[in-house]
């Protein structure tokens, strides 16, 4: 299943945040969205997932999601959004319980995603016992459990320290390599963008417009920390964004 | 390094941190009780404190034993505990239900929040005569008074707690397509539980206070009736025995809620 | 000038009170507690007509809402003298060495309209037309150990019936419960009983004096310290108070001053009782409330003895309290009847 955004504009109380965004998200690819603070990256993600309605334009699903897909558009949040009163396994089963599945079927899925994210031995732990990186792995496992057609990742690694981020990035790459998934990956971190994205969409500052789309051909599994080519791409991105970022930073915050 | 020492005076940096971190010293609380009670005993024994001012703690204790041995303790405790249980359960249940409804539905909130704010500050004792007319002089009016008194603080605590449930969790649940019922049951209720329980702590203390008020009208037995009778007879031994019963009841209820909190909220950091 | 005229007017009354002329301790400041009831008229009259000042006392009246806090105020020394019914609380305070009964005031006297036994309309219609029918009925009282408790209990034992007592704390609450039929019967002073009966909310079914003739309802009391150490001051107070009582009885019961005397007296009392109602509305209530106050604050010790025994038999007060603990009978004439 592909996603097509056609001519999307959006504003809050007359304050325009996104203008005329047209973009295709092809199946099986990771599309990174980068841009300066307040350029509407997260808003765009909420529009794609149906948590908000665009003021203009439309979000289209092209084709049908796979038969066994429980929640075609699935988010991974920056703050993990785990229920503190449920165990790791409980947090994952939470999103399966409303689908009229048998208990044994739920357990099977939970065990499967726990194994894929190397969390099996933490199944009974409570979120308060986990580190930030572990919590995000639980959130990713939860997202995988509903077999999404598209993963909508809202700065998934931004709350983590850089070492943990590095580890989790390679985990994500491994997961994708085992079984390619479609994802929209919003980040402000250019290093993440060049490591994770098959294509990178650069938004301008407010109101967010598409400035440029960069395609990276190098397979994800071959991208690594300190790769020369990637650093070159990253520098290019930074040059694109620097002036925008400077201007955005100097603006009054409009909340 | 060595020439620094020659030219500069080396001084230890003065410590200015520490404090502002409560540490648990359990025995001190007990010691304060023991000290105050022995002071009272000593003072009343040697006449420094007149029998008009304070009863002898030992007399109060004897009164307690007498109450226990004559079976009167049970006779007074049973109706009071029943009133507390029925009234408190009624008030807390309706309070939590209304509080959740206010938290969930904007129309109900708009309609009921001003009403709750209006009845919150009414001293429920003032309404006792009215309750007697509405519910009769027997148990129903006592249940109603205690229920009414626990209802308002529970409502306020509950809808506050519902409001404070992490919106990110709700957004997450919606993004996974959870049904409205599931969101309420699995996210809002458990998320509001800490606030509801700390509200209950206050509500139940109010219930104990109102127990005495409820037993002002037409109660022959009950801790409140016992205290009121002791007061009108100026029998300080009985008065204190009754007050101690209320205090113990308060400590007990607080411990019960503490236990529930530890169990239900063990996920809390 | 006003005072001089007053002295001239009541010279005779003072003589009949039969008390030794007070040793004038000049303008001793004391505080007298009172409730806004006609039964406290002795104090009001003595204050208004200057009998207390004649006795060398500079009196300040302090008003209370109920007898209980007044007794506690005496015990704590906040007020010096007051009038109240004998209750479990008063006996308890006496036991603790805080208060002493030194004289008598309101009395049930056969032949004079006194406290009434009343039944609620509901109970009356169900057949409670006399105290004999009260078996198993609910009797209102303020608290256990109050005078209502005593009266009800005495009536029940005289009639051989058993009553259930409901503590309702306040007179207002008892009246409410009676009107709504939540209690069946009660005993109360005539100026409350009669309007209730007239309004149809209750029915008078008997007189307390039939069961408790010579019942010493209220007593004059003071702190144990005043009784023991301030004998002169106490005598002065009682002499002033007795003059007030004598005026009251003469005007309101014997009607020596005729109707004019009554209406003048009512005007005086109205300053303190039912002051929130206009005089013409208050007057009937004040007149209805007329009951004899003991001349010379004489004390019926037989009645007091009986009350003490009853409180002890109900285990409301300790069994080892004696009359001497409760009463100092050295100040006034005692009645044994």
PDB file of N, CA and C in Angstrom, chain C residues 143-234:
ATOM      1  N   UNK C 143     -30.209  15.315  74.864  1.00  0.00           N
ATOM      2  CA  UNK C 143     -29.128  14.330  74.967  1.00  0.00           C
ATOM      3  C   UNK C 143     -29.447  13.386  76.108  1.00  0.00           C
ATOM      4  N   UNK C 144     -28.732  12.277  76.118  1.00  0.00           N
ATOM      5  CA  UNK C 144     -28.858  11.390  77.261  1.00  0.00           C
ATOM      6  C   UNK C 144     -28.401  12.170  78.488  1.00  0.00           C
ATOM      7  N   UNK C 145     -29.143  12.028  79.598  1.00  0.00           N
ATOM      8  CA  UNK C 145     -28.758  12.734  80.813  1.00  0.00           C
ATOM      9  C   UNK C 145     -29.289  14.159  80.863  1.00  0.00           C
ATOM     10  N   UNK C 146     -30.178  14.516  79.946  1.00  0.00           N
ATOM     11  CA  UNK C 146     -30.788  15.844  80.007  1.00  0.00           C
ATOM     12  C   UNK C 146     -32.047  15.765  80.870  1.00  0.00           C
ATOM     13  N   UNK C 147     -32.630  16.938  81.160  1.00  0.00           N
ATOM     14  CA  UNK C 147     -33.844  16.934  81.981  1.00  0.00           C
ATOM     15  C   UNK C 147     -34.997  16.249  81.245  1.00  0.00           C
ATOM     16  N   UNK C 148     -35.003  16.323  79.907  1.00  0.00           N
ATOM     17  CA  UNK C 148     -36.044  15.620  79.131  1.00  0.00           C
ATOM     18  C   UNK C 148     -35.969  14.116  79.358  1.00  0.00           C
ATOM     19  N   UNK C 149     -34.730  13.627  79.388  1.00  0.00           N
ATOM     20  CA  UNK C 149     -34.493  12.210  79.622  1.00  0.00           C
ATOM     21  C   UNK C 149     -35.064  11.815  80.989  1.00  0.00           C
ATOM     22  N   UNK C 150     -34.780  12.668  81.980  1.00  0.00           N
ATOM     23  CA  UNK C 150     -35.253  12.411  83.345  1.00  0.00           C
ATOM     24  C   UNK C 150     -36.775  12.382  83.402  1.00  0.00           C
ATOM     25  N   UNK C 151     -37.390  13.415  82.819  1.00  0.00           N
ATOM     26  CA  UNK C 151     -38.854  13.502  82.870  1.00  0.00           C
ATOM     27  C   UNK C 151     -39.495  12.296  82.178  1.00  0.00           C
ATOM     28  N   UNK C 152     -39.024  12.031  80.969  1.00  0.00           N
ATOM     29  CA  UNK C 152     -39.598  10.919  80.213  1.00  0.00           C
ATOM     30  C   UNK C 152     -39.477   9.618  80.973  1.00  0.00           C
ATOM     31  N   UNK C 153     -38.320   9.428  81.547  1.00  0.00           N
ATOM     32  CA  UNK C 153     -38.063   8.186  82.263  1.00  0.00           C
ATOM     33  C   UNK C 153     -38.969   8.051  83.489  1.00  0.00           C
ATOM     34  N   UNK C 154     -39.152   9.192  84.195  1.00  0.00           N
ATOM     35  CA  UNK C 154     -39.994   9.162  85.387  1.00  0.00           C
ATOM     36  C   UNK C 154     -41.465   8.908  85.005  1.00  0.00           C
ATOM     37  N   UNK C 155     -41.894   9.557  83.953  1.00  0.00           N
ATOM     38  CA  UNK C 155     -43.278   9.360  83.496  1.00  0.00           C
ATOM     39  C   UNK C 155     -43.485   7.888  83.124  1.00  0.00           C
ATOM     40  N   UNK C 156     -42.510   7.339  82.384  1.00  0.00           N
ATOM     41  CA  UNK C 156     -42.628   5.953  81.933  1.00  0.00           C
ATOM     42  C   UNK C 156     -42.707   5.004  83.118  1.00  0.00           C
ATOM     43  N   UNK C 157     -41.862   5.236  84.121  1.00  0.00           N
ATOM     44  CA  UNK C 157     -41.875   4.268  85.227  1.00  0.00           C
ATOM     45  C   UNK C 157     -43.151   4.422  86.058  1.00  0.00           C
ATOM     46  N   UNK C 158     -43.685   5.659  86.139  1.00  0.00           N
ATOM     47  CA  UNK C 158     -44.934   5.846  86.884  1.00  0.00           C
ATOM     48  C   UNK C 158     -46.098   5.141  86.183  1.00  0.00           C
ATOM     49  N   UNK C 159     -46.066   5.162  84.850  1.00  0.00           N
ATOM     50  CA  UNK C 159     -47.152   4.545  84.093  1.00  0.00           C
ATOM     51  C   UNK C 159     -46.874   3.072  83.795  1.00  0.00           C
ATOM     52  N   UNK C 160     -45.697   2.618  84.143  1.00  0.00           N
ATOM     53  CA  UNK C 160     -45.347   1.227  83.864  1.00  0.00           C
ATOM     54  C   UNK C 160     -45.220   0.934  82.378  1.00  0.00           C
ATOM     55  N   UNK C 161     -44.814   1.941  81.606  1.00  0.00           N
ATOM     56  CA  UNK C 161     -44.613   1.706  80.173  1.00  0.00           C
ATOM     57  C   UNK C 161     -43.128   1.850  79.859  1.00  0.00           C
ATOM     58  N   UNK C 162     -42.736   1.373  78.687  1.00  0.00           N
ATOM     59  CA  UNK C 162     -41.333   1.555  78.312  1.00  0.00           C
ATOM     60  C   UNK C 162     -41.254   2.492  77.109  1.00  0.00           C
ATOM     61  N   UNK C 163     -40.285   3.394  77.164  1.00  0.00           N
ATOM     62  CA  UNK C 163     -40.127   4.403  76.112  1.00  0.00           C
ATOM     63  C   UNK C 163     -38.799   4.198  75.410  1.00  0.00           C
ATOM     64  N   UNK C 164     -38.767   4.566  74.139  1.00  0.00           N
ATOM     65  CA  UNK C 164     -37.481   4.631  73.429  1.00  0.00           C
ATOM     66  C   UNK C 164     -37.085   6.101  73.369  1.00  0.00           C
ATOM     67  N   UNK C 165     -35.849   6.405  73.781  1.00  0.00           N
ATOM     68  CA  UNK C 165     -35.419   7.808  73.791  1.00  0.00           C
ATOM     69  C   UNK C 165     -34.568   8.117  72.572  1.00  0.00           C
ATOM     70  N   UNK C 166     -34.892   9.229  71.927  1.00  0.00           N
ATOM     71  CA  UNK C 166     -34.130   9.653  70.734  1.00  0.00           C
ATOM     72  C   UNK C 166     -33.361  10.926  71.041  1.00  0.00           C
ATOM     73  N   UNK C 167     -32.023  10.887  71.050  1.00  0.00           N
ATOM     74  CA  UNK C 167     -31.273  12.119  71.272  1.00  0.00           C
ATOM     75  C   UNK C 167     -31.234  12.971  70.007  1.00  0.00           C
ATOM     76  N   UNK C 168     -31.635  14.218  70.110  1.00  0.00           N
ATOM     77  CA  UNK C 168     -31.711  15.090  68.924  1.00  0.00           C
ATOM     78  C   UNK C 168     -30.942  16.392  69.117  1.00  0.00           C
ATOM     79  N   UNK C 169     -30.201  16.498  70.216  1.00  0.00           N
ATOM     80  CA  UNK C 169     -29.304  17.628  70.512  1.00  0.00           C
ATOM     81  C   UNK C 169     -29.995  18.946  70.792  1.00  0.00           C
ATOM     82  N   UNK C 170     -30.843  19.403  69.873  1.00  0.00           N
ATOM     83  CA  UNK C 170     -31.361  20.757  70.046  1.00  0.00           C
ATOM     84  C   UNK C 170     -32.873  20.764  70.100  1.00  0.00           C
ATOM     85  N   UNK C 171     -33.395  21.738  70.848  1.00  0.00           N
ATOM     86  CA  UNK C 171     -34.842  21.868  70.983  1.00  0.00           C
ATOM     87  C   UNK C 171     -35.490  22.024  69.600  1.00  0.00           C
ATOM     88  N   UNK C 172     -34.843  22.816  68.733  1.00  0.00           N
ATOM     89  CA  UNK C 172     -35.378  23.014  67.382  1.00  0.00           C
ATOM     90  C   UNK C 172     -35.527  21.704  66.635  1.00  0.00           C
ATOM     91  N   UNK C 173     -34.523  20.854  66.778  1.00  0.00           N
ATOM     92  CA  UNK C 173     -34.558  19.565  66.086  1.00  0.00           C
ATOM     93  C   UNK C 173     -35.665  18.680  66.646  1.00  0.00           C
ATOM     94  N   UNK C 174     -35.876  18.776  67.972  1.00  0.00           N
ATOM     95  CA  UNK C 174     -36.929  17.960  68.579  1.00  0.00           C
ATOM     96  C   UNK C 174     -38.291  18.404  68.055  1.00  0.00           C
ATOM     97  N   UNK C 175     -38.475  19.731  67.985  1.00  0.00           N
ATOM     98  CA  UNK C 175     -39.754  20.252  67.489  1.00  0.00           C
ATOM     99  C   UNK C 175     -39.978  19.788  66.046  1.00  0.00           C
ATOM    100  N   UNK C 176     -38.915  19.862  65.233  1.00  0.00           N
ATOM    101  CA  UNK C 176     -39.021  19.416  63.842  1.00  0.00           C
ATOM    102  C   UNK C 176     -39.408  17.956  63.757  1.00  0.00           C
ATOM    103  N   UNK C 177     -38.758  17.134  64.582  1.00  0.00           N
ATOM    104  CA  UNK C 177     -39.028  15.697  64.557  1.00  0.00           C
ATOM    105  C   UNK C 177     -40.453  15.406  65.033  1.00  0.00           C
ATOM    106  N   UNK C 178     -40.915  16.227  65.975  1.00  0.00           N
ATOM    107  CA  UNK C 178     -42.266  16.040  66.497  1.00  0.00           C
ATOM    108  C   UNK C 178     -43.304  16.400  65.418  1.00  0.00           C
ATOM    109  N   UNK C 179     -43.050  17.508  64.742  1.00  0.00           N
ATOM    110  CA  UNK C 179     -43.977  17.958  63.702  1.00  0.00           C
ATOM    111  C   UNK C 179     -44.071  16.939  62.574  1.00  0.00           C
ATOM    112  N   UNK C 180     -42.919  16.363  62.201  1.00  0.00           N
ATOM    113  CA  UNK C 180     -42.948  15.408  61.087  1.00  0.00           C
ATOM    114  C   UNK C 180     -43.255  13.992  61.562  1.00  0.00           C
ATOM    115  N   UNK C 181     -43.598  13.858  62.831  1.00  0.00           N
ATOM    116  CA  UNK C 181     -44.014  12.555  63.332  1.00  0.00           C
ATOM    117  C   UNK C 181     -42.900  11.544  63.490  1.00  0.00           C
ATOM    118  N   UNK C 182     -41.651  12.024  63.525  1.00  0.00           N
ATOM    119  CA  UNK C 182     -40.542  11.080  63.658  1.00  0.00           C
ATOM    120  C   UNK C 182     -40.312  10.683  65.108  1.00  0.00           C
ATOM    121  N   UNK C 183     -40.815  11.508  66.016  1.00  0.00           N
ATOM    122  CA  UNK C 183     -40.882  11.065  67.407  1.00  0.00           C
ATOM    123  C   UNK C 183     -42.345  11.174  67.828  1.00  0.00           C
ATOM    124  N   UNK C 184     -42.685  10.425  68.882  1.00  0.00           N
ATOM    125  CA  UNK C 184     -44.092  10.363  69.260  1.00  0.00           C
ATOM    126  C   UNK C 184     -44.450  11.339  70.369  1.00  0.00           C
ATOM    127  N   UNK C 185     -43.534  11.556  71.295  1.00  0.00           N
ATOM    128  CA  UNK C 185     -43.898  12.376  72.448  1.00  0.00           C
ATOM    129  C   UNK C 185     -42.699  13.137  72.977  1.00  0.00           C
ATOM    130  N   UNK C 186     -43.005  14.118  73.842  1.00  0.00           N
ATOM    131  CA  UNK C 186     -41.974  14.983  74.391  1.00  0.00           C
ATOM    132  C   UNK C 186     -42.571  15.695  75.588  1.00  0.00           C
ATOM    133  N   UNK C 187     -41.728  16.232  76.458  1.00  0.00           N
ATOM    134  CA  UNK C 187     -42.228  17.090  77.527  1.00  0.00           C
ATOM    135  C   UNK C 187     -41.500  18.412  77.441  1.00  0.00           C
ATOM    136  N   UNK C 188     -42.263  19.513  77.606  1.00  0.00           N
ATOM    137  CA  UNK C 188     -41.637  20.817  77.389  1.00  0.00           C
ATOM    138  C   UNK C 188     -42.425  21.911  78.103  1.00  0.00           C
ATOM    139  N   UNK C 189     -41.737  23.033  78.321  1.00  0.00           N
ATOM    140  CA  UNK C 189     -42.352  24.154  79.026  1.00  0.00           C
ATOM    141  C   UNK C 189     -43.599  24.632  78.279  1.00  0.00           C
ATOM    142  N   UNK C 190     -44.557  25.211  79.035  1.00  0.00           N
ATOM    143  CA  UNK C 190     -45.867  25.534  78.442  1.00  0.00           C
ATOM    144  C   UNK C 190     -45.791  26.510  77.272  1.00  0.00           C
ATOM    145  N   UNK C 191     -44.852  27.476  77.303  1.00  0.00           N
ATOM    146  CA  UNK C 191     -44.910  28.465  76.222  1.00  0.00           C
ATOM    147  C   UNK C 191     -44.421  27.896  74.904  1.00  0.00           C
ATOM    148  N   UNK C 192     -43.825  26.705  74.922  1.00  0.00           N
ATOM    149  CA  UNK C 192     -43.543  26.023  73.658  1.00  0.00           C
ATOM    150  C   UNK C 192     -44.656  25.014  73.363  1.00  0.00           C
ATOM    151  N   UNK C 193     -45.145  24.355  74.434  1.00  0.00           N
ATOM    152  CA  UNK C 193     -46.161  23.311  74.255  1.00  0.00           C
ATOM    153  C   UNK C 193     -47.472  23.885  73.707  1.00  0.00           C
ATOM    154  N   UNK C 194     -47.894  25.022  74.261  1.00  0.00           N
ATOM    155  CA  UNK C 194     -49.223  25.539  73.898  1.00  0.00           C
ATOM    156  C   UNK C 194     -49.317  25.962  72.427  1.00  0.00           C
ATOM    157  N   UNK C 195     -48.355  26.736  71.931  1.00  0.00           N
ATOM    158  CA  UNK C 195     -48.454  27.080  70.496  1.00  0.00           C
ATOM    159  C   UNK C 195     -48.416  25.847  69.599  1.00  0.00           C
ATOM    160  N   UNK C 196     -47.621  24.857  69.978  1.00  0.00           N
ATOM    161  CA  UNK C 196     -47.564  23.635  69.182  1.00  0.00           C
ATOM    162  C   UNK C 196     -48.930  22.962  69.149  1.00  0.00           C
ATOM    163  N   UNK C 197     -49.573  22.933  70.304  1.00  0.00           N
ATOM    164  CA  UNK C 197     -50.891  22.303  70.384  1.00  0.00           C
ATOM    165  C   UNK C 197     -51.906  23.101  69.572  1.00  0.00           C
ATOM    166  N   UNK C 198     -51.804  24.441  69.675  1.00  0.00           N
ATOM    167  CA  UNK C 198     -52.742  25.290  68.922  1.00  0.00           C
ATOM    168  C   UNK C 198     -52.589  25.092  67.423  1.00  0.00           C
ATOM    169  N   UNK C 199     -51.343  24.921  66.986  1.00  0.00           N
ATOM    170  CA  UNK C 199     -51.108  24.788  65.546  1.00  0.00           C
ATOM    171  C   UNK C 199     -51.554  23.421  65.026  1.00  0.00           C
ATOM    172  N   UNK C 200     -51.867  22.513  65.932  1.00  0.00           N
ATOM    173  CA  UNK C 200     -52.332  21.192  65.494  1.00  0.00           C
ATOM    174  C   UNK C 200     -51.208  20.212  65.244  1.00  0.00           C
ATOM    175  N   UNK C 201     -49.965  20.660  65.398  1.00  0.00           N
ATOM    176  CA  UNK C 201     -48.836  19.768  65.153  1.00  0.00           C
ATOM    177  C   UNK C 201     -48.648  18.785  66.301  1.00  0.00           C
ATOM    178  N   UNK C 202     -49.175  19.145  67.472  1.00  0.00           N
ATOM    179  CA  UNK C 202     -49.016  18.274  68.633  1.00  0.00           C
ATOM    180  C   UNK C 202     -50.238  18.423  69.528  1.00  0.00           C
ATOM    181  N   UNK C 203     -50.356  17.510  70.478  1.00  0.00           N
ATOM    182  CA  UNK C 203     -51.484  17.548  71.393  1.00  0.00           C
ATOM    183  C   UNK C 203     -50.970  17.365  72.804  1.00  0.00           C
ATOM    184  N   UNK C 204     -51.533  18.191  73.713  1.00  0.00           N
ATOM    185  CA  UNK C 204     -51.121  18.060  75.113  1.00  0.00           C
ATOM    186  C   UNK C 204     -51.837  16.862  75.702  1.00  0.00           C
ATOM    187  N   UNK C 205     -51.083  15.921  76.256  1.00  0.00           N
ATOM    188  CA  UNK C 205     -51.733  14.715  76.793  1.00  0.00           C
ATOM    189  C   UNK C 205     -51.493  14.561  78.288  1.00  0.00           C
ATOM    190  N   UNK C 206     -50.838  15.534  78.914  1.00  0.00           N
ATOM    191  CA  UNK C 206     -50.662  15.414  80.351  1.00  0.00           C
ATOM    192  C   UNK C 206     -49.764  16.501  80.891  1.00  0.00           C
ATOM    193  N   UNK C 207     -49.691  16.570  82.213  1.00  0.00           N
ATOM    194  CA  UNK C 207     -48.841  17.545  82.883  1.00  0.00           C
ATOM    195  C   UNK C 207     -47.694  16.840  83.581  1.00  0.00           C
ATOM    196  N   UNK C 208     -46.507  17.428  83.472  1.00  0.00           N
ATOM    197  CA  UNK C 208     -45.352  16.845  84.143  1.00  0.00           C
ATOM    198  C   UNK C 208     -45.567  16.855  85.655  1.00  0.00           C
ATOM    199  N   UNK C 209     -46.264  17.900  86.138  1.00  0.00           N
ATOM    200  CA  UNK C 209     -46.412  18.012  87.597  1.00  0.00           C
ATOM    201  C   UNK C 209     -47.233  16.862  88.176  1.00  0.00           C
ATOM    202  N   UNK C 210     -48.059  16.197  87.349  1.00  0.00           N
ATOM    203  CA  UNK C 210     -48.801  15.036  87.842  1.00  0.00           C
ATOM    204  C   UNK C 210     -47.860  13.895  88.204  1.00  0.00           C
ATOM    205  N   UNK C 211     -46.734  13.858  87.538  1.00  0.00           N
ATOM    206  CA  UNK C 211     -45.790  12.758  87.787  1.00  0.00           C
ATOM    207  C   UNK C 211     -44.652  13.195  88.686  1.00  0.00           C
ATOM    208  N   UNK C 212     -44.277  14.435  88.568  1.00  0.00           N
ATOM    209  CA  UNK C 212     -43.154  14.943  89.338  1.00  0.00           C
ATOM    210  C   UNK C 212     -43.581  16.201  90.085  1.00  0.00           C
ATOM    211  N   UNK C 213     -44.468  16.051  91.098  1.00  0.00           N
ATOM    212  CA  UNK C 213     -44.868  17.234  91.842  1.00  0.00           C
ATOM    213  C   UNK C 213     -43.644  17.804  92.544  1.00  0.00           C
ATOM    214  N   UNK C 214     -43.565  19.124  92.610  1.00  0.00           N
ATOM    215  CA  UNK C 214     -42.441  19.790  93.271  1.00  0.00           C
ATOM    216  C   UNK C 214     -41.101  19.508  92.611  1.00  0.00           C
ATOM    217  N   UNK C 215     -41.132  19.174  91.311  1.00  0.00           N
ATOM    218  CA  UNK C 215     -39.898  18.929  90.564  1.00  0.00           C
ATOM    219  C   UNK C 215     -39.087  20.221  90.489  1.00  0.00           C
ATOM    220  N   UNK C 216     -37.878  20.173  91.022  1.00  0.00           N
ATOM    221  CA  UNK C 216     -36.985  21.340  90.944  1.00  0.00           C
ATOM    222  C   UNK C 216     -36.327  21.312  89.560  1.00  0.00           C
ATOM    223  N   UNK C 217     -36.895  22.101  88.638  1.00  0.00           N
ATOM    224  CA  UNK C 217     -36.442  22.009  87.252  1.00  0.00           C
ATOM    225  C   UNK C 217     -35.094  22.692  87.073  1.00  0.00           C
ATOM    226  N   UNK C 218     -35.060  23.988  87.478  1.00  0.00           N
ATOM    227  CA  UNK C 218     -33.767  24.664  87.317  1.00  0.00           C
ATOM    228  C   UNK C 218     -33.214  25.072  88.672  1.00  0.00           C
ATOM    229  N   UNK C 219     -31.918  25.199  88.705  1.00  0.00           N
ATOM    230  CA  UNK C 219     -31.230  25.555  89.940  1.00  0.00           C
ATOM    231  C   UNK C 219     -30.282  26.710  89.675  1.00  0.00           C
ATOM    232  N   UNK C 220     -29.969  27.426  90.767  1.00  0.00           N
ATOM    233  CA  UNK C 220     -28.938  28.453  90.670  1.00  0.00           C
ATOM    234  C   UNK C 220     -27.618  27.777  90.998  1.00  0.00           C
ATOM    235  N   UNK C 221     -26.623  28.009  90.182  1.00  0.00           N
ATOM    236  CA  UNK C 221     -25.341  27.372  90.493  1.00  0.00           C
ATOM    237  C   UNK C 221     -24.178  28.318  90.225  1.00  0.00           C
ATOM    238  N   UNK C 222     -23.057  27.972  90.830  1.00  0.00           N
ATOM    239  CA  UNK C 222     -21.862  28.794  90.692  1.00  0.00           C
ATOM    240  C   UNK C 222     -20.646  27.879  90.729  1.00  0.00           C
ATOM    241  N   UNK C 223     -19.485  28.479  90.616  1.00  0.00           N
ATOM    242  CA  UNK C 223     -18.294  27.637  90.692  1.00  0.00           C
ATOM    243  C   UNK C 223     -18.077  27.218  92.138  1.00  0.00           C
ATOM    244  N   UNK C 224     -17.447  26.082  92.331  1.00  0.00           N
ATOM    245  CA  UNK C 224     -17.198  25.571  93.674  1.00  0.00           C
ATOM    246  C   UNK C 224     -16.354  26.588  94.455  1.00  0.00           C
ATOM    247  N   UNK C 225     -15.483  27.301  93.739  1.00  0.00           N
ATOM    248  CA  UNK C 225     -14.611  28.265  94.408  1.00  0.00           C
ATOM    249  C   UNK C 225     -15.440  29.428  94.964  1.00  0.00           C
ATOM    250  N   UNK C 226     -16.369  29.946  94.140  1.00  0.00           N
ATOM    251  CA  UNK C 226     -17.231  31.024  94.621  1.00  0.00           C
ATOM    252  C   UNK C 226     -18.029  30.578  95.837  1.00  0.00           C
ATOM    253  N   UNK C 227     -18.566  29.350  95.774  1.00  0.00           N
ATOM    254  CA  UNK C 227     -19.415  28.855  96.856  1.00  0.00           C
ATOM    255  C   UNK C 227     -18.619  28.732  98.145  1.00  0.00           C
ATOM    256  N   UNK C 228     -17.354  28.336  98.034  1.00  0.00           N
ATOM    257  CA  UNK C 228     -16.567  28.078  99.225  1.00  0.00           C
ATOM    258  C   UNK C 228     -15.852  29.335  99.718  1.00  0.00           C
ATOM    259  N   UNK C 229     -15.383  30.180  98.807  1.00  0.00           N
ATOM    260  CA  UNK C 229     -14.496  31.262  99.219  1.00  0.00           C
ATOM    261  C   UNK C 229     -15.091  32.654  99.094  1.00  0.00           C
ATOM    262  N   UNK C 230     -16.091  32.790  98.231  1.00  0.00           N
ATOM    263  CA  UNK C 230     -16.673  34.119  98.031  1.00  0.00           C
ATOM    264  C   UNK C 230     -18.066  34.142  98.631  1.00  0.00           C
ATOM    265  N   UNK C 231     -18.137  33.829  99.914  1.00  0.00           N
ATOM    266  CA  UNK C 231     -19.465  33.682 100.524  1.00  0.00           C
ATOM    267  C   UNK C 231     -20.250  34.986 100.490  1.00  0.00           C
ATOM    268  N   UNK C 232     -19.569  36.106 100.771  1.00  0.00           N
ATOM    269  CA  UNK C 232     -20.268  37.392 100.799  1.00  0.00           C
ATOM    270  C   UNK C 232     -20.809  37.716  99.407  1.00  0.00           C
ATOM    271  N   UNK C 233     -19.968  37.546  98.408  1.00  0.00           N
ATOM    272  CA  UNK C 233     -20.389  37.860  97.045  1.00  0.00           C
ATOM    273  C   UNK C 233     -21.559  36.969  96.644  1.00  0.00           C
ATOM    274  N   UNK C 234     -21.486  35.699  97.009  1.00  0.00           N
ATOM    275  CA  UNK C 234     -22.548  34.763  96.655  1.00  0.00           C
ATOM    276  C   UNK C 234     -23.856  35.161  97.329  1.00  0.00           C
TER     277      UNK C 234
END
